[in-house]
PDB file of C-alpha atoms in Angstrom:
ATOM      1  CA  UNK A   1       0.000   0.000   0.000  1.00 74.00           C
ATOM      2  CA  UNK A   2       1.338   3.311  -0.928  1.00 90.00           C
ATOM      3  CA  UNK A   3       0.381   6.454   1.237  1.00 94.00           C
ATOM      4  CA  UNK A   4      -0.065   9.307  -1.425  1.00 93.00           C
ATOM      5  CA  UNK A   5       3.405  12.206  -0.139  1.00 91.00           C
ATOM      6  CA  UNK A   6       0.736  15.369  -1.257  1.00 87.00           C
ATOM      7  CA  UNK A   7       2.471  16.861  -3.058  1.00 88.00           C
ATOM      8  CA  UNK A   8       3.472  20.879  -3.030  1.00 87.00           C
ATOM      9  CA  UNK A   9       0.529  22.349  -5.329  1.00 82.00           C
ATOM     10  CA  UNK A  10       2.992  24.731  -7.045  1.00 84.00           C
ATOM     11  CA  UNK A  11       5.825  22.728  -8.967  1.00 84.00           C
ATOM     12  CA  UNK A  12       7.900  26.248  -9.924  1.00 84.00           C
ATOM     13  CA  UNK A  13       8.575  28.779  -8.167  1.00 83.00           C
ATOM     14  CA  UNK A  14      10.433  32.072  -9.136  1.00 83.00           C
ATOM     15  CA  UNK A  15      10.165  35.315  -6.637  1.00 80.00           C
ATOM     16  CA  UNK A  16       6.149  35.858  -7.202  1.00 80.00           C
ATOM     17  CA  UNK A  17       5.611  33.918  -9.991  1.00 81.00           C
ATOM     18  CA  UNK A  18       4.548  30.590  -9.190  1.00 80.00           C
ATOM     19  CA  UNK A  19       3.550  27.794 -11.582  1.00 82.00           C
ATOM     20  CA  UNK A  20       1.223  24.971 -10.136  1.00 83.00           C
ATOM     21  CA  UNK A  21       1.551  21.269 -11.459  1.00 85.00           C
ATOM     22  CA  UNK A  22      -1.708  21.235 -12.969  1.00 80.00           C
ATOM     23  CA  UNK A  23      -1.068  24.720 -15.235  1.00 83.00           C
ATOM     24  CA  UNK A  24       2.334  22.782 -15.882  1.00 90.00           C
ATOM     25  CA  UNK A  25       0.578  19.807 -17.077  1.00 90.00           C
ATOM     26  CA  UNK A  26      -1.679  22.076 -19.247  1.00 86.00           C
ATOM     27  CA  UNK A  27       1.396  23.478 -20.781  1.00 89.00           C
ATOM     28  CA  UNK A  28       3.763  20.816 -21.530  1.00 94.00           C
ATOM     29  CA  UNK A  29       0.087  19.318 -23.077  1.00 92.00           C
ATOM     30  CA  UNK A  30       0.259  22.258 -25.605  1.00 91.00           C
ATOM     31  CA  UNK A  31       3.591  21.696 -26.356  1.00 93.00           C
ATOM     32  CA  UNK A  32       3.135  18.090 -26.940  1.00 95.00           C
ATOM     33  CA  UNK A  33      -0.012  19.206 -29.623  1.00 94.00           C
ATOM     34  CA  UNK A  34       2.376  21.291 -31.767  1.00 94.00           C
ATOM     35  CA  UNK A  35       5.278  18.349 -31.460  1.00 95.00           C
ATOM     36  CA  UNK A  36       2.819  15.781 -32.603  1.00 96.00           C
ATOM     37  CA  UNK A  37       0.729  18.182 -35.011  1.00 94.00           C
ATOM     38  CA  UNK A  38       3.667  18.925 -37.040  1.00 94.00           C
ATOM     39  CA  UNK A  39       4.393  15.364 -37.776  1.00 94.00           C
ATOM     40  CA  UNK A  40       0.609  15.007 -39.362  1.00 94.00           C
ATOM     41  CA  UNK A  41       1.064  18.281 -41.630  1.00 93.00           C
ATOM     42  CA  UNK A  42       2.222  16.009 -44.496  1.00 90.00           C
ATOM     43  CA  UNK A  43      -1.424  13.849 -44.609  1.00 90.00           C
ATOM     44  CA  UNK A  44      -3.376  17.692 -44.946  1.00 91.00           C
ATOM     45  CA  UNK A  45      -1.336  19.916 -47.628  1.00 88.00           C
ATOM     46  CA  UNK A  46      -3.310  22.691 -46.932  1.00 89.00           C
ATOM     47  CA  UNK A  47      -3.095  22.730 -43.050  1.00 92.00           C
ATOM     48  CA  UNK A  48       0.393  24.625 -42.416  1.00 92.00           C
ATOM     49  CA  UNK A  49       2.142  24.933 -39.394  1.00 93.00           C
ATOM     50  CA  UNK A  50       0.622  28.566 -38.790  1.00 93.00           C
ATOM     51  CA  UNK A  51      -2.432  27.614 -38.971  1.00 93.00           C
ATOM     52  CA  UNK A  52      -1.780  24.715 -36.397  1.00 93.00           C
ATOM     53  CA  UNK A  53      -0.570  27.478 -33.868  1.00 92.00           C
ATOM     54  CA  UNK A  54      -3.510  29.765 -34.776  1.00 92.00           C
ATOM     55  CA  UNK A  55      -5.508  26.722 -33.699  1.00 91.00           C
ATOM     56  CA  UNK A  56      -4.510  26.003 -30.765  1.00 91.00           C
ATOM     57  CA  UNK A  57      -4.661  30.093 -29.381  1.00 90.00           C
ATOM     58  CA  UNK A  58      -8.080  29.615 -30.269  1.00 91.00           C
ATOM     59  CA  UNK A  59      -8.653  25.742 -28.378  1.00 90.00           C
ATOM     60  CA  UNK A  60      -6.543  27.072 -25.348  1.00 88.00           C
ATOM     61  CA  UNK A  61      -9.827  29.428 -25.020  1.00 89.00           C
ATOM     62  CA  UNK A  62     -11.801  26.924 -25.819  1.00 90.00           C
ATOM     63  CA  UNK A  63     -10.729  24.237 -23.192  1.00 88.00           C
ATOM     64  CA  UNK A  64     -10.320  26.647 -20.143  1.00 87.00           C
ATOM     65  CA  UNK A  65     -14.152  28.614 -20.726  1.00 90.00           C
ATOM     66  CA  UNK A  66     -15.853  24.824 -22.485  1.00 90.00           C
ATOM     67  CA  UNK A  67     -14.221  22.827 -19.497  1.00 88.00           C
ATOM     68  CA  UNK A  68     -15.559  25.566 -17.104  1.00 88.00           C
ATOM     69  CA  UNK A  69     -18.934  25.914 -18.276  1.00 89.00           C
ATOM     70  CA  UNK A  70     -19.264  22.036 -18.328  1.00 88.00           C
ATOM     71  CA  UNK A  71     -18.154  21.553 -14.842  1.00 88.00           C
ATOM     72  CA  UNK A  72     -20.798  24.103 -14.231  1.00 90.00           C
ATOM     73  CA  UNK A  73     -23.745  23.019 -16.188  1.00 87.00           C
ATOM     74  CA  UNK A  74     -23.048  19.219 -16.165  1.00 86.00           C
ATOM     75  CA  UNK A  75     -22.210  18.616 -12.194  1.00 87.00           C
ATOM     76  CA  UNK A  76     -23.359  21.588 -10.164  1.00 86.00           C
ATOM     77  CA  UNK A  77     -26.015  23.759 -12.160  1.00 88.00           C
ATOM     78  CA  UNK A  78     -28.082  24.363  -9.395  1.00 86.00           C
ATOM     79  CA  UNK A  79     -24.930  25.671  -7.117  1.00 85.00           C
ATOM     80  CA  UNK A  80     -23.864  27.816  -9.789  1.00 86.00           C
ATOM     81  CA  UNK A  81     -26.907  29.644 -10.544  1.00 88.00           C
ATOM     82  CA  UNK A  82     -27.259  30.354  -6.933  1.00 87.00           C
ATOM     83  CA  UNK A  83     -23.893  31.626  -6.781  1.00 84.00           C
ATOM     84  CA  UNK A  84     -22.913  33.057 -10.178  1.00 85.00           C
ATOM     85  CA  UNK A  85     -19.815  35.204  -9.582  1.00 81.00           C
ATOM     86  CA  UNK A  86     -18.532  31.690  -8.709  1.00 83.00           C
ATOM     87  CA  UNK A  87     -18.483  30.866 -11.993  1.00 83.00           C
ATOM     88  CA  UNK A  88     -15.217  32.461 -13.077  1.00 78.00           C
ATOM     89  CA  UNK A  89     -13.138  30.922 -10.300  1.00 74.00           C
ATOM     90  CA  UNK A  90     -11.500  28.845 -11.932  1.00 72.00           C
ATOM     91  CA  UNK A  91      -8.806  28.715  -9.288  1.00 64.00           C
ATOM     92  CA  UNK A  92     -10.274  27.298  -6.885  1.00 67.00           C
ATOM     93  CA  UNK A  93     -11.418  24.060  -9.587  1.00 69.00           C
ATOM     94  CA  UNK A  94     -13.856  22.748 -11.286  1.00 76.00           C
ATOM     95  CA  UNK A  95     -13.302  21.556 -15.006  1.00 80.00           C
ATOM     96  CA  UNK A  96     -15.210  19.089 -17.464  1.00 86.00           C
ATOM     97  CA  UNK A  97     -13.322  17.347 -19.851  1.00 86.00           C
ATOM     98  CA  UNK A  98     -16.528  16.918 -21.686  1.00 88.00           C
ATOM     99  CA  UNK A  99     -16.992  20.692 -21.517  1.00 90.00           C
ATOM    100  CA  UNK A 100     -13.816  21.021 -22.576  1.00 89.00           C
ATOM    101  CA  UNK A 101     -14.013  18.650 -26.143  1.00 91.00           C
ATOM    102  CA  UNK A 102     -17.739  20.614 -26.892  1.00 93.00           C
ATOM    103  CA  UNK A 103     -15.135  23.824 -26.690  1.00 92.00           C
ATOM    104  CA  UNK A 104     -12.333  22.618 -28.951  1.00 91.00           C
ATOM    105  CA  UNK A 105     -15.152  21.256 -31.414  1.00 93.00           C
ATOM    106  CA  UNK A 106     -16.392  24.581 -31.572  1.00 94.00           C
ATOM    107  CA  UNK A 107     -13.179  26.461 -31.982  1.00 92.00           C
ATOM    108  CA  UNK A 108     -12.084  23.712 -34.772  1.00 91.00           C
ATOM    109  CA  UNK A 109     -15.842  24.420 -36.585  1.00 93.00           C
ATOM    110  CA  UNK A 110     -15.143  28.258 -36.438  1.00 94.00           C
ATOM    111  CA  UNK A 111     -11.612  27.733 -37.657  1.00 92.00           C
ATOM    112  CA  UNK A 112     -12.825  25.381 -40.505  1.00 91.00           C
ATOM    113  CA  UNK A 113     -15.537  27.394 -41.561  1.00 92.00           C
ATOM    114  CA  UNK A 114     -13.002  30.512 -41.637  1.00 92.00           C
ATOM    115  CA  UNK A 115     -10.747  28.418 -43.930  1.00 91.00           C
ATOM    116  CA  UNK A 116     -12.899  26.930 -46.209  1.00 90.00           C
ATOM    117  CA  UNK A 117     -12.054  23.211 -44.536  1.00 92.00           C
ATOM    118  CA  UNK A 118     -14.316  20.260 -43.879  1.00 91.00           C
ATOM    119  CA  UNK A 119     -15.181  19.823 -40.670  1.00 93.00           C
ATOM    120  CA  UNK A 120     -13.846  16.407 -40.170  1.00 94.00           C
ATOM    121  CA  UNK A 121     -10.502  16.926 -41.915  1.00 93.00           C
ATOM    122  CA  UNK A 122     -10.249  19.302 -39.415  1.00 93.00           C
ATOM    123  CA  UNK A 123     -11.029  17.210 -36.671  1.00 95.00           C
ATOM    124  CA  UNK A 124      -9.487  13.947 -38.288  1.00 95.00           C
ATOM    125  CA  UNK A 125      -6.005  16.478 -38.124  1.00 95.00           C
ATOM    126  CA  UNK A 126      -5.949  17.243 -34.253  1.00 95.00           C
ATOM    127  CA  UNK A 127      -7.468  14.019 -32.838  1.00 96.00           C
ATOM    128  CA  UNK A 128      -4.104  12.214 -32.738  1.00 96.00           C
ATOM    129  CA  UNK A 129      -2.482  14.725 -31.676  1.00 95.00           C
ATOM    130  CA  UNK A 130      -4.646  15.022 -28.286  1.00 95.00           C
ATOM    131  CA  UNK A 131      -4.568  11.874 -25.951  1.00 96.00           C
ATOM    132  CA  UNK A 132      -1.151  12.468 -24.872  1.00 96.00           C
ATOM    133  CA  UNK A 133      -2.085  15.759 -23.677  1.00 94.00           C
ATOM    134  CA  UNK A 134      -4.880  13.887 -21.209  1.00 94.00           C
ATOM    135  CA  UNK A 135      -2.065  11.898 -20.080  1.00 96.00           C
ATOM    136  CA  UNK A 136      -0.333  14.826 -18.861  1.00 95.00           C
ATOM    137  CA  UNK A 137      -3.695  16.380 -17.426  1.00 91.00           C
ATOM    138  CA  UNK A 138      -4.456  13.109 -15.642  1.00 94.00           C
ATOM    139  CA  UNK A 139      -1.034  12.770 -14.478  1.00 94.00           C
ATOM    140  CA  UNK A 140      -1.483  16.340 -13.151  1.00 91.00           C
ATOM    141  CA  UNK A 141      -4.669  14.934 -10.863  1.00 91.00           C
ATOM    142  CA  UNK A 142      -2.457  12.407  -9.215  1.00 94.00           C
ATOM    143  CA  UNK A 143       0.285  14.346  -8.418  1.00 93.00           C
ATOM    144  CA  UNK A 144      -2.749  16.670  -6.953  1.00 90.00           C
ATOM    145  CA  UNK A 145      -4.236  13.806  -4.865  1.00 91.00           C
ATOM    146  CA  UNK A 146      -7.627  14.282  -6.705  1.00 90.00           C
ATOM    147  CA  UNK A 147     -10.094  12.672  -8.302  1.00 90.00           C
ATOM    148  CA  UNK A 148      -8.913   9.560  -6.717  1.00 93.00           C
ATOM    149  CA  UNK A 149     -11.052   6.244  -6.849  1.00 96.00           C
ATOM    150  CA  UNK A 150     -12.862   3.676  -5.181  1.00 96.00           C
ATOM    151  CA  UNK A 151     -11.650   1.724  -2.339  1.00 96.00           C
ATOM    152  CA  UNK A 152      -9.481  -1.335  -3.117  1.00 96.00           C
ATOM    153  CA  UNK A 153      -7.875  -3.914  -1.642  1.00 94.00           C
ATOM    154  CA  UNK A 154      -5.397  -4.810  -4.162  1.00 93.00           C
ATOM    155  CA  UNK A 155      -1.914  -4.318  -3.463  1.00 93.00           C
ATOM    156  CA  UNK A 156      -1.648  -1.026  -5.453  1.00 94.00           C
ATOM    157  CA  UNK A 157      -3.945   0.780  -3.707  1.00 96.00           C
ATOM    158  CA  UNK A 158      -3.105   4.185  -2.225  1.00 96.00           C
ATOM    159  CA  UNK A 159      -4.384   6.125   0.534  1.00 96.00           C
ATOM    160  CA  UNK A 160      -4.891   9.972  -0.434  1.00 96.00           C
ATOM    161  CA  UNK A 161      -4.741  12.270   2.476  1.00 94.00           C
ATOM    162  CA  UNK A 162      -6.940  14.664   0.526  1.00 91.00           C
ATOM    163  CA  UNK A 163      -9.802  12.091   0.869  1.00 91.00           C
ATOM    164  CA  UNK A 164     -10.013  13.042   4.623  1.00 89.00           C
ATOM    165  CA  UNK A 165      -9.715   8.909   5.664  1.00 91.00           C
ATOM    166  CA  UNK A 166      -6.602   6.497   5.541  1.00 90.00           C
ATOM    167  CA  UNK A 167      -8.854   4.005   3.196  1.00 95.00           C
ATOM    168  CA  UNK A 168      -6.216   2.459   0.263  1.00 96.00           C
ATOM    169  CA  UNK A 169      -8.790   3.590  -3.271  1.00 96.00           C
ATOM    170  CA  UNK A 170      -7.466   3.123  -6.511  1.00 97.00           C
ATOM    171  CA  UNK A 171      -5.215   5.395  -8.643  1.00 97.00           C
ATOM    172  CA  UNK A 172      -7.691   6.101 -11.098  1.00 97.00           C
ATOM    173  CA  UNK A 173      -6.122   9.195 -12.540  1.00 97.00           C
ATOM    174  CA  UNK A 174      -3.395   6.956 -13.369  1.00 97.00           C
ATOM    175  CA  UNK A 175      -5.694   4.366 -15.067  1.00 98.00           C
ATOM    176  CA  UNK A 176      -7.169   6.994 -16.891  1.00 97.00           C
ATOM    177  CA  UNK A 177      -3.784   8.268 -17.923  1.00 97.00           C
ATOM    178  CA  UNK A 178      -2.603   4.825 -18.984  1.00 97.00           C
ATOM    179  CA  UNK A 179      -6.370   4.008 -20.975  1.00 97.00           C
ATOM    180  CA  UNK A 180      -7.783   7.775 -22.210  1.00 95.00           C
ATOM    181  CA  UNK A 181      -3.704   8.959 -22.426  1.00 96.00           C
ATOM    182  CA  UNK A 182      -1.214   6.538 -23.610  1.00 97.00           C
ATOM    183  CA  UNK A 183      -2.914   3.799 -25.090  1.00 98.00           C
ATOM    184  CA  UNK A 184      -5.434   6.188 -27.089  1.00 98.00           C
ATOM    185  CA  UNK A 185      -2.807   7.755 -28.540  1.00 98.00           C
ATOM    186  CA  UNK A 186      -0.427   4.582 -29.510  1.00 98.00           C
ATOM    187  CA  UNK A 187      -3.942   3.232 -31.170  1.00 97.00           C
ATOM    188  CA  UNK A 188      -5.051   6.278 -32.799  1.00 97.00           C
ATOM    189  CA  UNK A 189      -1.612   7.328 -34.253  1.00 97.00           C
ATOM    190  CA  UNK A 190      -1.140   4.249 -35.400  1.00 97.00           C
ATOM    191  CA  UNK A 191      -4.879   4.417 -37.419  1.00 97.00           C
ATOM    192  CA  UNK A 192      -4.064   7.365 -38.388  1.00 95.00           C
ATOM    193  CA  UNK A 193      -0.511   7.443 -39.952  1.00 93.00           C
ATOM    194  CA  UNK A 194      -2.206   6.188 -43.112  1.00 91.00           C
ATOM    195  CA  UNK A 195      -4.830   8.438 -45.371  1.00 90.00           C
ATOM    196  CA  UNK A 196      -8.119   7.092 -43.858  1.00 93.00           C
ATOM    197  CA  UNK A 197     -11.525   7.834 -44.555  1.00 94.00           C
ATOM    198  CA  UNK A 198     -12.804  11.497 -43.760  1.00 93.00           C
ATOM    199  CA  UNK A 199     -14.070  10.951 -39.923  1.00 95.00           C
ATOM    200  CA  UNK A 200     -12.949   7.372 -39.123  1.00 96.00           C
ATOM    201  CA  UNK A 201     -10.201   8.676 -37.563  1.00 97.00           C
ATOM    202  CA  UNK A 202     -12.642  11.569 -35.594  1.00 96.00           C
ATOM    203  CA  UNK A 203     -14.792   7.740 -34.732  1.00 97.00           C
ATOM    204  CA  UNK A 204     -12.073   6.259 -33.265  1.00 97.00           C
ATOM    205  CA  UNK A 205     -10.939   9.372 -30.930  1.00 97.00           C
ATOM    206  CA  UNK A 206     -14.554   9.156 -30.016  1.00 97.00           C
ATOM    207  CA  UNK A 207     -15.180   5.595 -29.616  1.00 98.00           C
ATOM    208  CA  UNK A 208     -12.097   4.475 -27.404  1.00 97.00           C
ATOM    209  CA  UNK A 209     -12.182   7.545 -25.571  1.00 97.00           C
ATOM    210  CA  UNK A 210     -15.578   7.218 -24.542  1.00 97.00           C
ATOM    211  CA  UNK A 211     -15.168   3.517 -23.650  1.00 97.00           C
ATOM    212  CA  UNK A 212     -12.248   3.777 -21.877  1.00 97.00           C
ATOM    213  CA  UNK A 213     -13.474   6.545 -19.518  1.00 96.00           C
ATOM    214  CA  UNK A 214     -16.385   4.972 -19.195  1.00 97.00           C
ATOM    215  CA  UNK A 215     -14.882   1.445 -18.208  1.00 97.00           C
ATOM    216  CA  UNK A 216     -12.325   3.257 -15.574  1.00 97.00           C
ATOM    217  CA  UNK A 217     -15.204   5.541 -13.830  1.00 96.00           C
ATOM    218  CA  UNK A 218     -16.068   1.866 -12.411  1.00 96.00           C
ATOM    219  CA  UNK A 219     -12.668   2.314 -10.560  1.00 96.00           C
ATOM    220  CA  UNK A 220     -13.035   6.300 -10.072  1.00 95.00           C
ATOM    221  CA  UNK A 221     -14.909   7.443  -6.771  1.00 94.00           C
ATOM    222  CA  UNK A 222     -18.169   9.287  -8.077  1.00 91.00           C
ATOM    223  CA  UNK A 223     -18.386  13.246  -6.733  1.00 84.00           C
ATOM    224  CA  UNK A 224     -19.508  12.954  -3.600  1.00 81.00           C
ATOM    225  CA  UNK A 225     -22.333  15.961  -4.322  1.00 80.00           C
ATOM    226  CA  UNK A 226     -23.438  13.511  -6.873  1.00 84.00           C
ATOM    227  CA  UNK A 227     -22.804  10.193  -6.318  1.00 87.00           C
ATOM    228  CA  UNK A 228     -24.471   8.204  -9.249  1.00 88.00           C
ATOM    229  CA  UNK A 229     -26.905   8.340 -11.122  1.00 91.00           C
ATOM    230  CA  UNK A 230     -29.387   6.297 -13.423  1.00 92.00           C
ATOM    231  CA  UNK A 231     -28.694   2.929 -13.949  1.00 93.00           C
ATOM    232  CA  UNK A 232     -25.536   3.025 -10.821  1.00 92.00           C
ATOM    233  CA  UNK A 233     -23.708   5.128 -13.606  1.00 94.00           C
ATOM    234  CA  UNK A 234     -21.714   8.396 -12.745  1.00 93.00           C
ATOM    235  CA  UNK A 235     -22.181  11.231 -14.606  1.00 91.00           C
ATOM    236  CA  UNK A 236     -18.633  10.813 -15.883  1.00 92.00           C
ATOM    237  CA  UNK A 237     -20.343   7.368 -17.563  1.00 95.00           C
ATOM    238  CA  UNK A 238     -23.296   9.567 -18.882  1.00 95.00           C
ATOM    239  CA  UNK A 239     -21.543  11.993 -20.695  1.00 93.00           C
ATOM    240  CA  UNK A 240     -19.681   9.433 -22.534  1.00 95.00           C
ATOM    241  CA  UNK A 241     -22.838   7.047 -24.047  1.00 96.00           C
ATOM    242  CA  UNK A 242     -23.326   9.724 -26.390  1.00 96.00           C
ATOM    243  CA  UNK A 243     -19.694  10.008 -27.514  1.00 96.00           C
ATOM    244  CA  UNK A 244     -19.609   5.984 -28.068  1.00 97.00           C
ATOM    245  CA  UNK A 245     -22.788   5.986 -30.284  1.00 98.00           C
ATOM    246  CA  UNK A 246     -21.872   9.081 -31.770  1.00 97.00           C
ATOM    247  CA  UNK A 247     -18.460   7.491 -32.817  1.00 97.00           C
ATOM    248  CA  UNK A 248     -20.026   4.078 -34.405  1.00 98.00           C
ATOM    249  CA  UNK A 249     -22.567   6.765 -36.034  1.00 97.00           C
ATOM    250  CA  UNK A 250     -19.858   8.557 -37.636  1.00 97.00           C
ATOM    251  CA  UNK A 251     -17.647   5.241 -38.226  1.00 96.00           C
ATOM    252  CA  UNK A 252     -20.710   4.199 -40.272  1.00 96.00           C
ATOM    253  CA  UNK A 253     -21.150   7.393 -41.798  1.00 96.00           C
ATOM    254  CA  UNK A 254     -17.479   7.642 -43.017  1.00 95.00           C
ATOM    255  CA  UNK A 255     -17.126   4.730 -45.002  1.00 91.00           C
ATOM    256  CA  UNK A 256     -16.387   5.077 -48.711  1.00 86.00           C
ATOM    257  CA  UNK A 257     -16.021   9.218 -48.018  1.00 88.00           C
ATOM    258  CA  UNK A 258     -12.651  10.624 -49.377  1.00 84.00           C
ATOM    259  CA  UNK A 259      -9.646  10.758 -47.032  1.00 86.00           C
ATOM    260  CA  UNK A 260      -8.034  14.067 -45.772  1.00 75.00           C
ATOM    261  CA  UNK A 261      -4.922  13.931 -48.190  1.00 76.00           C
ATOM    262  CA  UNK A 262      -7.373  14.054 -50.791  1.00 77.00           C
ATOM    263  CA  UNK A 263      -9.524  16.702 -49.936  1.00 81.00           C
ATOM    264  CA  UNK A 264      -6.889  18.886 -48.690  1.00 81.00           C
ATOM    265  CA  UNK A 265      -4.636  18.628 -51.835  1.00 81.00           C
ATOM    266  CA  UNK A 266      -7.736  19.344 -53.695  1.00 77.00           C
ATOM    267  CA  UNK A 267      -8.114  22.404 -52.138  1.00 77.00           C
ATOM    268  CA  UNK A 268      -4.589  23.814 -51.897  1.00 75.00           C
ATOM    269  CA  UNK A 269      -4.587  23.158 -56.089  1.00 76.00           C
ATOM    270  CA  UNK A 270      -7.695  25.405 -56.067  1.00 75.00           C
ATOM    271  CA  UNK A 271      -6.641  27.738 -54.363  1.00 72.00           C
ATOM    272  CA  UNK A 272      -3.034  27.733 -55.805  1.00 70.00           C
ATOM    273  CA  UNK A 273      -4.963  28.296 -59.180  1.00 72.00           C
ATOM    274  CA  UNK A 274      -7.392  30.972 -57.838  1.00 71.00           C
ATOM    275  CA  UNK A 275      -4.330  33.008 -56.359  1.00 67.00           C
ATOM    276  CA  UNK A 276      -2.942  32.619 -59.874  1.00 56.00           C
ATOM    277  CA  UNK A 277      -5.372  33.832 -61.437  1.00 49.00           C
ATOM    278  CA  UNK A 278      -6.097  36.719 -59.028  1.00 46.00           C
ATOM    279  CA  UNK A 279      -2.589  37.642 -60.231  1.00 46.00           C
ATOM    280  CA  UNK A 280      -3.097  37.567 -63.752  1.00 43.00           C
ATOM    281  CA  UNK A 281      -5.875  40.333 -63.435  1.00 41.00           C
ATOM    282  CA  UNK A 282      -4.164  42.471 -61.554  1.00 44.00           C
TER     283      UNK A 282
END
């Protein structure tokens, strides 16, 4: 049995400024986006590296106020709307990772829509590129001592101070790292080193995310303002049945569609040719 050291919250510290674990998880996630994004730029010609750190400016805002606004909606609407100018302290925690996706998917749309892209070349582009980040956010709950699970018996079971009882629970945040993190993004890169089917590889991001967070919340203790719900199901569980149909949906829906590679070296001939001929009017 291993007794969780709790960790100090702030891992740097220089004169004022001081950088917490979590915020240092967050960035070394961005940095792993643009490592791993660069490496897909040759499968979508008309993606450039620009545009991948336009992108994420743009998601950064979208994860911090969609993860926010999920916490509050999804797990404690009632609190919230009794205390609004709660809403924006984000420093004291709260975040939904489903909140979170519904704001990169919107900042992705936007982005699309602004480049003339298809959705789900869009999407098909970044998915790979993101499990390792959760990794590094779920690795960033451990070293926190939250979001710890059920417990366990089993010889790997750790007692978290932060629980407020010397009862060994699971290290869920490290299952989660090792199921929604690593081996999501071995899979997935793997699927998607090859041209594949516009949104088969957006399925599969949605697919064996959803089933591996939902098979771990069995492992994860449920919020304790919550519990669970429907069925013995957290809400963790909930808000991932629609992301596993939704995946087989769009699995279905993908096949015999034209991969990314070809739709993006479509469209950066086009517009080669219309920025020719823009310059032979001039």
């Amino acid at each position: 049995m291993f007794v969780h050291p709790e960790f100090d919250p702030i891992a740097i510290s220089i004169g004022p400024v001081a950088i917490r674990w979590y915020g240092l998880m967050y960035l070394l996630a961005f940095v792993a986006f643009i490592m791993l994004a660069k490496r897909r730029l040759h499968l979508f010609p008309a993606i450039k590296m620009s545009d991948v750190d336009n992108m994420l400016t743009w998601a950064v805002l979208g994860v911090i106020l969609g993860g926010r606004l999920g916490y509050v909606f999804f797990y404690k609407p009632d609190y919230y709307m009794a205390n609004p100018g709660e809403i924006l302290a984000i420093w004291e925690g709260g975040m939904s990772f489903h909140g979170g996706f519904l704001g990169v998917l919107l900042v992705c749309f936007i982005y699309g829509r602004y480049k003339d892209w298809k959705f789900f070349d869009v999407m098909d582009f970044v998915a790979p590129a993101v499990p390792i980040g959760l990794a590094l956010g779920r690795l960033g709950n451990f070293i926190n001592g939250e979001l710890w699970g059920r417990p366990t018996d089993g010889w790997w079971g750790v007692v978290f101070p932060q629980a407020g009882d010397a009862i060994a629970r699971h290290p869920s945040q490290l299952y989660q790292m090792s199921l929604e993190g690593i081996a999501l993004f071995i899979g997935l890169w793997w699927f998607a080193s090859k041209p594949r089917p516009r949104a088969a590889v957006s399925a599969w991001f949605l697919i064996g995310y959803g089933a591996a967070r939902f098979v771990v919340e069995y492992a994860r203790e449920p919020d304790r303002f919550l519990g669970t719900l429907s069925l013995g199901l957290s809400m963790g569980q909930w808000l991932c049945v629609p992301m596993i149909l939704g995946g087989f949906a769009l699995l279905a829906w993908s096949r015999n569609k034209p991969t990314g590679l070809e739709t993006m070296t479509a469209l950066e001939a086009a517009q080669a040719k219309a920025g020719k001929g823009s310059k032979r009017s001039k």
